[in-house]
XYZ file of C-alpha atoms in Angstrom:
742
model
C 0.000 0.000 0.000
C 1.322 3.462 -0.863
C 0.781 6.612 1.152
C 1.004 10.356 0.384
C 1.007 11.737 -3.135
C 1.272 10.059 -6.518
C 4.636 10.600 -8.098
C 4.910 13.451 -10.615
C 4.916 11.262 -13.724
C 1.736 9.437 -12.717
C 0.025 12.652 -11.769
C 0.968 14.370 -15.039
C -0.189 11.347 -17.018
C -3.504 11.373 -15.162
C -4.019 15.075 -15.883
C -3.283 14.559 -19.590
C -5.782 11.698 -19.762
C -8.422 13.771 -17.964
C -7.813 16.743 -20.272
C -8.104 14.641 -23.414
C -11.190 12.910 -22.017
C -12.744 16.263 -21.209
C -12.337 17.543 -24.750
C -13.668 14.330 -26.260
C -16.612 14.084 -23.888
C -17.577 17.729 -24.224
C -17.341 17.458 -28.020
C -19.497 14.378 -27.778
C -22.055 16.210 -25.633
C -22.311 19.064 -28.127
C -22.431 16.755 -31.128
C -24.952 14.340 -29.637
C -27.079 17.169 -28.231
C -27.467 18.889 -31.562
C -27.949 15.522 -33.260
C -30.796 14.651 -30.910
C -32.301 18.111 -31.485
C -32.141 17.640 -35.216
C -33.888 14.287 -35.012
C -36.634 15.887 -32.947
C -37.095 18.750 -35.377
C -36.317 17.354 -38.818
C -36.951 14.058 -40.521
C -36.082 14.509 -44.203
C -33.112 12.155 -44.384
C -33.142 12.036 -48.212
C -32.497 15.749 -48.594
C -29.771 15.696 -45.913
C -27.614 13.558 -48.177
C -27.454 16.415 -50.643
C -26.288 18.987 -48.087
C -22.584 19.568 -47.584
C -21.146 18.431 -44.274
C -20.525 21.987 -43.030
C -24.065 23.112 -43.845
C -25.359 19.954 -42.180
C -23.324 20.769 -39.063
C -24.760 24.294 -39.039
C -28.310 22.964 -39.260
C -27.542 20.573 -36.393
C -26.249 23.337 -34.115
C -29.173 25.620 -34.950
C -31.842 22.924 -34.536
C -32.900 23.807 -30.931
C -33.123 27.556 -31.600
C -36.231 29.678 -32.057
C -34.713 31.825 -34.803
C -33.230 29.148 -37.039
C -32.752 31.283 -40.145
C -30.849 33.934 -38.196
C -28.706 31.214 -36.627
C -27.973 29.422 -39.902
C -27.251 32.610 -41.833
C -24.739 33.807 -39.232
C -22.937 30.443 -39.037
C -22.862 29.863 -42.788
C -21.385 33.326 -43.198
C -18.831 33.130 -40.367
C -18.275 29.423 -39.770
C -15.404 28.899 -42.250
C -16.970 25.621 -43.387
C -16.083 23.923 -40.100
C -17.962 20.823 -38.998
C -16.740 21.018 -35.367
C -19.842 21.626 -33.184
C -17.873 23.430 -30.466
C -16.294 25.798 -33.008
C -19.714 26.488 -34.472
C -21.159 27.287 -31.040
C -18.230 29.655 -30.402
C -18.802 31.203 -33.825
C -22.435 31.819 -32.866
C -21.285 33.689 -29.762
C -18.767 35.730 -31.767
C -21.473 36.723 -34.245
C -23.722 37.798 -31.372
C -20.959 39.950 -29.876
C -20.404 41.691 -33.203
C -24.113 42.464 -33.476
C -24.233 43.875 -29.937
C -21.146 46.016 -30.598
C -22.773 47.365 -33.753
C -25.934 48.224 -31.791
C -23.873 50.048 -29.132
C -22.138 52.121 -31.833
C -25.492 52.889 -33.411
C -26.779 54.115 -30.062
C -23.743 56.379 -29.655
C -24.133 57.815 -33.157
C -27.830 58.590 -32.721
C -27.216 60.056 -29.249
C -24.691 62.578 -30.608
C -27.357 63.881 -33.006
C -30.201 63.846 -30.468
C -31.626 67.020 -28.934
C -34.538 65.629 -26.919
C -33.101 65.006 -23.421
C -35.404 62.066 -22.647
C -34.403 60.283 -25.848
C -30.754 61.106 -25.242
C -30.877 59.453 -21.837
C -32.551 56.370 -23.312
C -29.799 56.090 -25.927
C -27.071 56.526 -23.317
C -28.758 53.881 -21.178
C -28.888 51.599 -24.215
C -25.167 51.995 -24.879
C -24.391 51.203 -21.231
C -26.564 48.096 -21.310
C -25.068 46.883 -24.588
C -21.633 47.124 -22.982
C -22.916 44.917 -20.154
C -24.493 42.492 -22.621
C -21.220 42.324 -24.512
C -19.515 41.441 -21.233
C -21.956 38.585 -20.657
C -21.274 37.203 -24.144
C -17.528 37.641 -23.692
C -17.647 35.698 -20.418
C -19.672 33.005 -22.146
C -17.208 32.795 -25.032
C -14.295 32.405 -22.612
C -16.171 29.741 -20.666
C -16.742 27.776 -23.864
C -13.001 27.763 -24.464
C -12.103 26.300 -21.082
C -14.743 23.657 -20.403
C -13.447 21.261 -17.749
C -14.630 17.699 -17.463
C -15.769 17.697 -13.818
C -17.154 21.251 -13.960
C -19.260 20.908 -17.085
C -22.647 21.370 -15.455
C -21.388 24.356 -13.446
C -20.090 25.934 -16.657
C -23.429 25.382 -18.384
C -25.272 26.932 -15.419
C -22.996 29.987 -15.597
C -23.596 30.279 -19.321
C -27.372 30.205 -18.833
C -27.167 32.871 -16.112
C -24.948 35.154 -18.202
C -27.017 34.738 -21.360
C -30.194 35.377 -19.341
C -28.570 38.602 -18.112
C -27.662 39.588 -21.672
C -31.325 39.193 -22.656
C -32.330 41.360 -19.669
C -29.877 44.068 -20.752
C -31.261 44.060 -24.286
C -34.868 44.232 -23.075
C -34.046 47.056 -20.656
C -32.381 48.995 -23.449
C -35.577 49.015 -25.504
C -37.812 49.788 -22.509
C -35.993 53.085 -22.099
C -37.582 54.462 -25.267
C -41.163 54.278 -24.004
C -42.588 57.779 -24.134
C -39.667 59.313 -26.048
C -39.971 61.595 -29.063
C -38.910 60.782 -32.607
C -37.962 57.439 -34.117
C -34.827 56.647 -32.099
C -36.617 53.819 -30.318
C -37.683 52.151 -33.560
C -34.193 52.616 -34.989
C -32.610 50.900 -31.994
C -35.228 48.154 -32.076
C -34.229 47.358 -35.649
C -30.530 47.611 -34.800
C -30.953 45.159 -31.921
C -33.265 42.702 -33.686
C -30.542 40.348 -34.900
C -28.530 40.671 -31.680
C -31.573 39.731 -29.594
C -32.366 36.755 -31.820
C -28.753 35.541 -31.694
C -28.617 35.922 -27.908
C -31.792 33.877 -27.496
C -30.411 31.312 -29.925
C -27.265 31.038 -27.821
C -29.367 30.447 -24.726
C -31.367 27.796 -26.582
C -28.212 25.927 -27.640
C -26.713 26.023 -24.133
C -30.038 25.001 -22.549
C -30.258 22.000 -24.871
C -26.729 20.980 -23.891
C -27.575 21.412 -20.213
C -30.715 19.295 -20.545
C -28.801 16.566 -22.339
C -26.050 16.491 -19.681
C -28.738 16.146 -17.011
C -30.399 13.282 -18.873
C -27.077 11.463 -19.274
C -26.736 11.295 -15.487
C -22.937 10.977 -15.535
C -21.692 11.914 -12.021
C -18.357 13.121 -13.363
C -20.123 15.909 -15.248
C -21.684 17.224 -12.063
C -20.089 19.831 -9.810
C -23.066 19.820 -7.438
C -21.279 17.509 -5.044
C -19.151 20.575 -4.272
C -22.097 22.492 -2.864
C -21.506 21.353 0.691
C -18.862 23.022 2.798
C -16.982 19.762 3.175
C -13.782 19.208 1.202
C -14.502 16.729 -1.624
C -13.123 13.233 -1.214
C -11.135 13.429 -4.443
C -8.961 16.329 -3.213
C -5.506 14.989 -2.255
C -3.765 15.667 1.061
C -1.792 18.650 -0.183
C -4.958 20.207 -1.620
C -6.773 19.641 1.661
C -4.055 21.450 3.594
C -4.178 24.393 1.189
C -7.954 24.659 1.486
C -7.862 24.432 5.270
C -5.082 27.021 5.499
C -6.902 29.528 3.276
C -7.723 32.747 5.097
C -11.357 32.811 6.191
C -13.590 35.600 4.935
C -13.773 38.431 7.412
C -15.336 41.879 7.353
C -14.117 42.640 10.883
C -11.207 44.764 9.642
C -12.418 47.285 7.078
C -10.064 48.571 4.418
C -11.768 51.981 4.316
C -13.945 53.793 6.851
C -16.547 56.361 5.778
C -17.902 58.687 8.473
C -19.775 61.953 8.143
C -18.272 63.207 11.415
C -14.727 62.971 10.093
C -13.731 59.942 12.189
C -13.000 57.877 9.054
C -10.754 58.390 6.042
C -13.629 59.815 3.961
C -16.871 61.669 4.614
C -18.770 60.398 1.585
C -19.189 56.983 -0.009
C -18.317 58.291 -3.460
C -15.007 59.652 -2.202
C -14.164 56.241 -0.779
C -15.075 54.414 -3.989
C -12.271 56.223 -5.836
C -9.813 54.128 -3.837
C -11.464 50.729 -4.279
C -9.165 48.333 -6.208
C -10.377 47.470 -9.700
C -10.824 43.941 -11.069
C -9.387 42.199 -8.017
C -10.456 38.796 -6.724
C -9.882 39.739 -3.101
C -12.492 41.073 -0.681
C -12.380 44.815 -0.013
C -14.450 46.101 2.926
C -15.881 49.613 3.200
C -17.276 50.337 6.670
C -19.906 53.083 6.489
C -20.627 54.557 9.910
C -24.056 55.701 11.040
C -25.537 58.606 9.134
C -27.805 59.545 6.251
C -25.674 59.643 3.118
C -27.519 61.674 0.509
C -25.601 60.348 -2.469
C -26.158 58.496 -5.703
C -23.780 55.561 -5.606
C -22.727 53.177 -8.373
C -20.613 50.074 -7.825
C -19.071 49.714 -11.269
C -18.431 46.466 -13.116
C -14.731 46.700 -12.229
C -15.435 46.821 -8.458
C -15.715 43.111 -7.689
C -15.757 41.448 -4.245
C -16.717 44.717 -2.556
C -18.354 44.689 0.896
C -20.457 47.523 2.351
C -20.716 47.193 6.122
C -23.015 49.533 8.077
C -24.138 50.117 11.659
C -27.695 48.929 11.030
C -30.349 49.454 8.352
C -31.914 52.345 10.276
C -28.576 53.931 11.182
C -26.469 53.720 8.028
C -28.774 54.935 5.265
C -28.082 55.853 1.639
C -30.839 58.145 0.396
C -31.947 59.653 -2.915
C -35.140 60.797 -4.625
C -34.773 60.376 -8.405
C -38.015 59.318 -10.038
C -39.864 58.737 -13.281
C -42.174 61.719 -12.976
C -39.219 64.109 -12.972
C -37.979 62.752 -16.303
C -35.725 59.798 -15.411
C -35.939 56.310 -16.872
C -36.852 53.720 -14.250
C -33.460 52.107 -14.825
C -31.726 55.369 -13.863
C -33.862 56.357 -10.855
C -31.924 54.199 -8.400
C -30.237 55.616 -5.318
C -27.632 52.839 -5.476
C -26.648 50.766 -8.533
C -24.651 47.581 -7.933
C -23.013 46.062 -11.003
C -19.673 44.608 -9.845
C -19.889 40.870 -9.142
C -19.677 39.265 -5.685
C -20.959 42.352 -3.865
C -22.018 42.032 -0.201
C -24.028 44.513 1.892
C -24.654 44.091 5.613
C -26.613 46.306 7.995
C -27.391 49.030 5.417
C -30.564 50.966 4.607
C -31.256 51.956 0.980
C -33.988 54.526 0.392
C -35.739 56.376 -2.390
C -37.773 59.158 -0.805
C -39.593 60.347 -3.954
C -42.995 59.213 -2.676
C -45.962 57.436 -4.236
C -46.995 60.423 -6.360
C -43.676 60.374 -8.212
C -44.376 56.962 -9.784
C -41.417 54.618 -10.401
C -38.531 55.371 -8.031
C -35.898 52.685 -7.414
C -33.937 52.485 -4.157
C -31.444 49.844 -5.380
C -30.748 48.273 -8.763
C -28.754 45.036 -8.534
C -26.949 43.515 -11.528
C -24.140 41.917 -9.521
C -23.734 38.173 -9.970
C -23.463 36.211 -6.711
C -24.440 39.243 -4.621
C -25.499 38.976 -0.963
C -27.617 41.278 1.213
C -27.906 40.611 4.944
C -29.949 42.606 7.471
C -30.573 45.349 4.929
C -33.613 47.487 4.334
C -34.969 48.732 1.006
C -37.574 51.508 1.336
C -39.579 53.171 -1.401
C -42.989 53.073 -3.048
C -43.346 51.885 -6.648
C -40.420 49.766 -7.942
C -38.337 49.860 -4.746
C -35.928 46.964 -5.365
C -34.865 46.352 -8.961
C -33.371 42.834 -8.859
C -32.315 43.269 -12.457
C -30.206 40.234 -13.372
C -27.814 37.467 -12.265
C -27.815 35.479 -9.007
C -28.761 37.251 -5.766
C -29.308 36.160 -2.155
C -31.207 38.197 0.463
C -31.303 37.166 4.107
C -33.145 38.860 6.999
C -33.966 41.909 4.862
C -37.033 44.170 4.669
C -38.382 45.497 1.373
C -41.197 48.078 1.504
C -43.313 49.617 -1.212
C -46.660 49.889 -2.987
C -46.671 48.631 -6.609
C -44.282 46.026 -8.054
C -41.876 46.950 -5.293
C -39.792 43.893 -5.966
C -39.231 43.539 -9.719
C -36.624 42.547 -12.295
C -35.268 39.462 -14.040
C -32.758 38.127 -11.520
C -32.431 34.617 -10.149
C -32.977 35.730 -6.565
C -33.727 33.931 -3.302
C -35.212 35.851 -0.365
C -34.786 33.929 2.874
C -36.423 35.049 6.127
C -37.261 38.474 4.690
C -40.200 40.842 5.301
C -42.208 42.281 2.413
C -43.872 45.407 3.770
C -46.863 46.837 1.895
C -47.296 50.620 2.102
C -50.249 52.873 1.391
C -50.494 53.650 -2.349
C -52.277 56.444 -4.191
C -56.077 56.170 -4.481
C -57.404 53.579 -6.924
C -54.156 51.628 -6.889
C -53.837 47.954 -6.021
C -50.599 46.653 -4.516
C -49.050 43.744 -6.434
C -45.885 42.927 -4.492
C -43.730 41.262 -7.155
C -43.291 41.675 -10.906
C -40.748 39.235 -12.242
C -39.601 39.913 -15.803
C -38.443 36.681 -17.467
C -38.940 37.104 -21.226
C -37.637 33.724 -22.435
C -38.738 30.354 -21.065
C -35.119 29.123 -21.062
C -33.831 31.886 -18.780
C -32.519 30.516 -15.484
C -34.212 33.278 -13.504
C -37.052 33.766 -11.034
C -37.909 35.032 -7.543
C -38.025 32.548 -4.659
C -39.352 33.550 -1.232
C -38.506 31.119 1.536
C -39.578 31.579 5.160
C -40.655 35.167 4.483
C -43.401 37.312 6.009
C -45.749 39.649 4.171
C -46.835 42.540 6.393
C -48.531 45.925 6.104
C -47.688 49.339 7.461
C -50.393 50.845 9.696
C -51.509 53.404 7.121
C -51.840 50.660 4.525
C -53.907 48.514 6.873
C -56.400 51.371 7.134
C -57.060 51.193 3.371
C -56.454 47.498 2.705
C -60.108 46.906 1.823
C -59.878 49.185 -1.220
C -56.151 49.064 -2.039
C -55.962 45.324 -2.452
C -52.676 43.458 -2.216
C -51.602 40.588 -4.468
C -48.585 38.327 -4.458
C -47.511 39.544 -7.872
C -48.203 39.921 -11.572
C -46.340 39.024 -14.776
C -44.196 41.924 -15.978
C -42.990 39.795 -18.873
C -44.379 36.740 -20.573
C -42.476 34.024 -18.684
C -42.508 35.665 -15.242
C -41.537 33.157 -12.525
C -42.193 33.480 -8.769
C -42.287 30.780 -6.080
C -43.406 31.459 -2.497
C -42.739 28.715 0.047
C -42.838 28.302 3.836
C -43.927 31.921 4.184
C -46.606 33.789 6.140
C -49.403 35.431 4.136
C -51.700 37.827 6.046
C -55.403 38.363 5.541
C -55.014 41.293 3.154
C -53.496 39.073 0.446
C -56.458 38.652 -1.877
C -58.017 35.176 -2.241
C -57.115 35.188 -5.951
C -53.460 35.479 -4.905
C -52.136 36.857 -8.196
C -53.297 39.567 -10.565
C -52.934 39.963 -14.345
C -50.719 42.591 -15.954
C -53.011 43.429 -18.848
C -55.704 41.204 -20.261
C -54.456 37.665 -20.822
C -50.801 38.649 -21.188
C -48.543 35.902 -19.840
C -51.268 33.982 -18.036
C -50.554 30.758 -19.915
C -46.765 31.078 -19.934
C -45.898 32.448 -16.481
C -44.695 30.139 -13.686
C -46.219 30.915 -10.269
C -46.357 28.505 -7.359
C -47.080 28.492 -3.633
C -45.955 25.743 -1.286
C -46.378 25.096 2.447
C -47.313 28.673 3.346
C -49.289 29.655 6.444
C -51.470 32.537 7.565
C -55.003 33.704 6.791
C -54.024 34.661 3.241
C -52.386 31.326 2.393
C -55.516 29.397 1.411
C -55.436 28.099 -2.155
C -59.128 27.310 -2.653
C -59.961 30.584 -4.432
C -56.689 31.169 -6.248
C -56.689 32.060 -9.944
C -56.598 28.997 -12.199
C -54.418 30.267 -15.038
C -52.475 27.681 -17.013
C -49.245 29.136 -15.607
C -50.146 28.397 -11.971
C -48.128 25.356 -10.885
C -48.530 22.773 -8.136
C -45.063 21.444 -7.379
C -44.097 18.066 -5.978
C -41.589 17.868 -3.123
C -38.896 16.940 -5.618
C -39.761 19.897 -7.842
C -39.763 22.303 -4.891
C -36.167 21.283 -4.124
C -35.096 22.765 -7.462
C -35.988 26.207 -6.121
C -34.013 26.003 -2.888
C -30.862 28.169 -2.764
C -28.339 25.398 -3.315
C -30.008 24.243 -6.510
C -31.631 27.386 -7.902
C -28.764 29.864 -7.486
C -25.962 27.405 -6.629
C -25.705 29.267 -3.338
C -23.671 26.561 -1.610
C -20.701 27.508 -3.776
C -20.625 31.232 -2.954
C -22.775 32.070 0.117
C -21.285 29.961 2.967
C -18.286 31.486 4.683
C -19.465 35.065 4.116
C -20.734 35.650 7.657
C -24.387 35.328 6.602
C -26.961 32.786 7.885
C -27.796 30.382 5.086
C -30.194 27.487 4.739
C -29.268 25.452 1.653
C -32.433 23.377 1.324
C -36.027 23.280 2.459
C -37.499 24.847 5.563
C -40.025 22.830 7.547
C -43.048 24.856 8.658
C -43.821 24.851 12.347
C -47.135 22.985 12.691
C -48.110 25.410 15.467
C -47.709 28.485 13.250
C -50.756 30.729 13.172
C -53.087 30.168 10.246
C -55.837 32.519 11.405
C -55.784 35.915 13.019
C -56.593 35.816 16.756
C -59.762 37.799 17.461
C -59.059 41.219 18.903
C -55.390 41.020 18.026
C -53.971 43.947 16.132
C -50.658 42.322 15.274
C -51.050 38.640 14.812
C -48.194 36.300 15.550
C -45.677 35.672 12.825
C -44.789 32.097 12.004
C -41.612 30.291 12.860
C -39.919 27.774 10.652
C -37.438 25.060 11.337
C -34.251 24.793 9.319
C -34.204 21.160 8.264
C -30.466 21.305 7.732
C -29.922 21.730 11.457
C -28.987 25.393 11.430
C -31.777 26.356 13.789
C -34.727 28.709 13.578
C -34.775 31.133 10.686
C -37.905 33.163 11.286
C -39.517 35.314 13.949
C -41.318 33.518 16.705
C -44.935 34.284 17.408
C -45.716 37.538 19.162
C -47.775 37.590 22.327
C -51.306 38.759 21.652
C -52.396 42.304 22.565
C -48.961 43.659 23.362
C -47.592 46.805 21.810
C -44.029 46.295 20.653
C -44.122 42.729 21.883
C -40.882 40.879 21.231
C -40.765 39.141 17.870
C -37.053 38.780 17.345
C -35.632 36.964 14.351
C -33.252 34.221 15.390
C -29.702 35.444 15.609
C -30.735 38.876 14.344
C -27.980 41.438 14.814
C -28.366 44.716 16.629
C -30.167 47.217 14.495
C -32.929 45.024 13.149
C -36.479 46.231 12.681
C -38.898 46.982 15.508
C -42.492 47.272 14.430
C -45.722 47.189 16.346
C -49.353 48.097 15.940
C -52.234 48.738 18.290
C -54.724 49.433 15.534
C -58.097 48.082 16.583
C -59.935 48.353 13.293
C -59.769 44.616 12.780
C -56.849 44.720 10.369
C -55.537 41.497 11.765
C -52.423 41.607 9.631
C -48.963 40.422 10.396
C -46.511 43.013 11.587
C -43.135 41.988 13.017
C -42.602 43.488 16.424
C -39.690 44.413 18.655
C -36.062 43.460 18.258
C -32.699 44.558 19.687
C -31.530 48.003 20.757
C -31.102 50.606 18.071
C -33.833 49.477 15.720
C -36.639 51.505 14.206
C -39.772 51.502 16.334
C -42.871 51.727 14.219
C -46.235 51.868 15.899
C -49.808 52.635 15.087
C -52.516 53.772 17.444
C -55.052 54.446 14.706
C -58.485 53.268 15.771
C -60.480 55.559 13.567
C -60.662 53.311 10.545
C -59.086 56.056 8.428
C -62.192 56.225 6.278
C -61.214 59.663 5.000
C -58.255 58.289 3.069
C -59.837 55.269 1.450
C -59.383 55.310 -2.316
C -62.326 54.678 -4.568
C -62.846 50.995 -5.090
C -61.103 49.604 -8.150
C -62.596 46.799 -10.249
C -61.614 43.329 -9.102
C -58.158 42.407 -10.334
C -57.513 45.783 -11.934
C -54.788 48.291 -11.219
C -54.116 51.839 -12.206
C -50.412 52.106 -12.905
C -48.796 55.145 -11.340
C -47.204 56.139 -14.619
C -50.675 56.420 -16.174
C -52.137 58.660 -13.482
C -53.159 62.118 -14.648
C -51.418 64.815 -12.570
C -53.785 66.111 -9.957
C -56.440 63.504 -10.701
C -57.490 62.518 -7.228
C -53.984 62.280 -5.867
C -53.462 62.140 -2.118
C -50.610 64.201 -0.715
C -49.273 63.184 2.695
C -50.142 65.730 5.356
C -47.472 68.145 6.486
C -44.604 66.450 4.748
C -42.735 67.112 1.497
C -42.952 64.821 -1.537
C -39.634 63.220 -0.661
C -40.405 62.087 2.874
C -40.812 58.512 3.964
C -43.531 57.923 6.527
C -43.353 54.686 8.383
C -45.573 54.958 11.472
C -48.955 56.318 12.419
C -49.621 58.740 15.246
C -53.315 59.157 14.531
C -54.630 59.275 18.079
C -54.598 62.426 20.142
C -51.675 62.630 22.499
C -50.011 59.647 20.911
C -46.735 61.437 20.638
C -44.050 60.927 18.058
C -42.475 57.603 17.301
C -38.704 57.889 17.245
C -36.028 55.354 16.453
C -34.114 54.352 19.531
C -30.492 55.466 19.677
C -30.584 57.007 16.208
C -27.792 59.423 15.293
C -28.286 63.138 14.866
C -30.188 63.908 11.694
C -31.330 60.350 11.199
C -34.629 59.441 9.613
C -37.713 59.436 11.770
C -40.706 58.042 10.008
C -44.393 58.741 10.387
C -47.432 57.945 8.308
C -49.630 60.140 6.177
C -52.333 59.667 8.815
C -50.718 62.144 11.192
C -52.832 64.782 12.829
C -51.407 67.492 15.002
C -47.639 67.910 15.072
C -45.849 67.135 11.830
C -43.498 64.182 11.935
C -39.778 64.635 11.274
C -38.813 63.699 7.736
C -35.764 63.146 5.568
C -33.938 66.283 4.535
C -34.074 66.517 0.717
C -31.167 64.961 -1.177
C -28.786 67.218 -3.119
C -29.971 68.364 -6.549
C -29.380 66.172 -9.586
C -29.510 66.965 -13.257
C -31.493 64.451 -15.302
C -30.891 64.057 -18.977
C -34.162 62.073 -19.290
C -36.207 59.038 -18.294
C -38.846 56.270 -18.196
C -40.603 53.311 -16.577
C -40.952 49.559 -16.300
């Protein structure tokens, strides 16, 4: 018996054999995949004999695509008569990149001649997005050139994610032209037509390969055995020592400190970002001390592995007020834009203070692949969190808003988060999510696991007329899964609402599994063809380890993480206790053994009764209600020192602010509202203020965050009577070039 390492010659020989095998097997996968596709789509064997071998190879590669002529024309023109399937796939990607580059140049040329500021912004946005799309295709092209035998399925997953993102960038480019003057939008639509078709063709080819690899069931193709935190058995002793000796991730020692009081190196976040290393694979931590930072921040593509660490989501706050009504595209309204991959935010608040009357106003836009948000808060009204693209993980976060306040085309998992519905304008319903998958092959969707839907006190007063829904399909193949979560009584029995007419109802993918609460009943749900009932095995595909491959990149980042299913507590509340203003929130058990991941039930009839998330850090949300109007909705209550206290003592029923009843299932989009047509302006507060608590009763007094720094945000609802509540100071002025909406 031998011990230790193989000798060098044996090891080198083994590596050579593995490399050769990888090339042969991957070539086989591509060749067999396209061959199978051809057999499924074509059966005229007699005519095939008359086609040259290179043209035959092109037809094989293009067989699974939706735009076959575009695919075949591009490969026949650029394929150099090769019959190698891998080279043809790479040629397809090269052709797509050339088309995207041409579209970006077209956008630049038109922009230089454009006088209308709104159109100019849309063109500039388009150029930016085409650069991102080009990056996705470039990454995909490089990945094709370095396929490794044991990482094949991981490579195919990455390709699907990146190509899905490229499609999102292209779609977002065209959306920017809604409402613009002239024919620039139509010109760009024509310029992008071939690029969009080629991108979707690329996704189709890669998806077919991925499906075939899965059907083959060869363990050596699968990297999913690496998803656990254990070192794989095939790693030799030297490799094990290297892995064990690797420095653990730590954000305890920041590289830069930002503090408004001068106690750090910089007073603003944007100053600090000038000194962030570019295109590095090492973690760089920016500690942002407590304060309200009125800045517009962008984490550029070159700023990878960046960490923002704050003092708590109600203490460290980044605030802005850009919005659609003031002439900004939805894509450009964000307070913070995060593009660089592997971004992490902990204990930060992100806010857009524009208000409901300003229509679309994004707090954060996230395009970062493998991004993580822990104990963060996203506050706004319409379109608060723009989860635009790539893989994202949210843990113990709160997202508040009115319409589509969680939207985009990312593959995102929200674990143990709170979705907080706010009071909208009159005649507006409140769909919570609006996922935007536009191709059935995209590896994207929203997954909510162990989450709680809740309502702010001023929303609860109008819940009967401003009805809340789980979501609606922004694009045709919208995908949203809600599991092990608590749904309050104000979630409508239908569950979901349409976007417009029958759009997407047959092609969307919506599912609910193992939820609790008075709004979780499925008996009266809509029965669209796109509503899915998932088996236990199918549900597993939407857990973080499988859906976003979270086990590879989330563990070790100092963030709680449950890789698989959560088991619902059988004692969780499923009805609202009579006379209780804030019903108990459910608790769930982490079946992986990590412990509780959700708030425990609150004692009945207690204001600010403890409802602390397990292992929640200091600075988490405190919310309570003593409203006695029978709202009976879920509202997380107290948690540790330093959190926002939000309370309601409204017992009046707030009948004076009830919007006119809207037809069942309908919604009036904010962007379509006529200025001044029945709008409701919050009392004694500017357009930009955020109001988060009600002080309706006489002598109730103000509701202030505990231990908040000087000048911090104190939130109150539009129901205030008497003394005006403190509000955000307005952000600094900005100078829009233009804008639009989702």
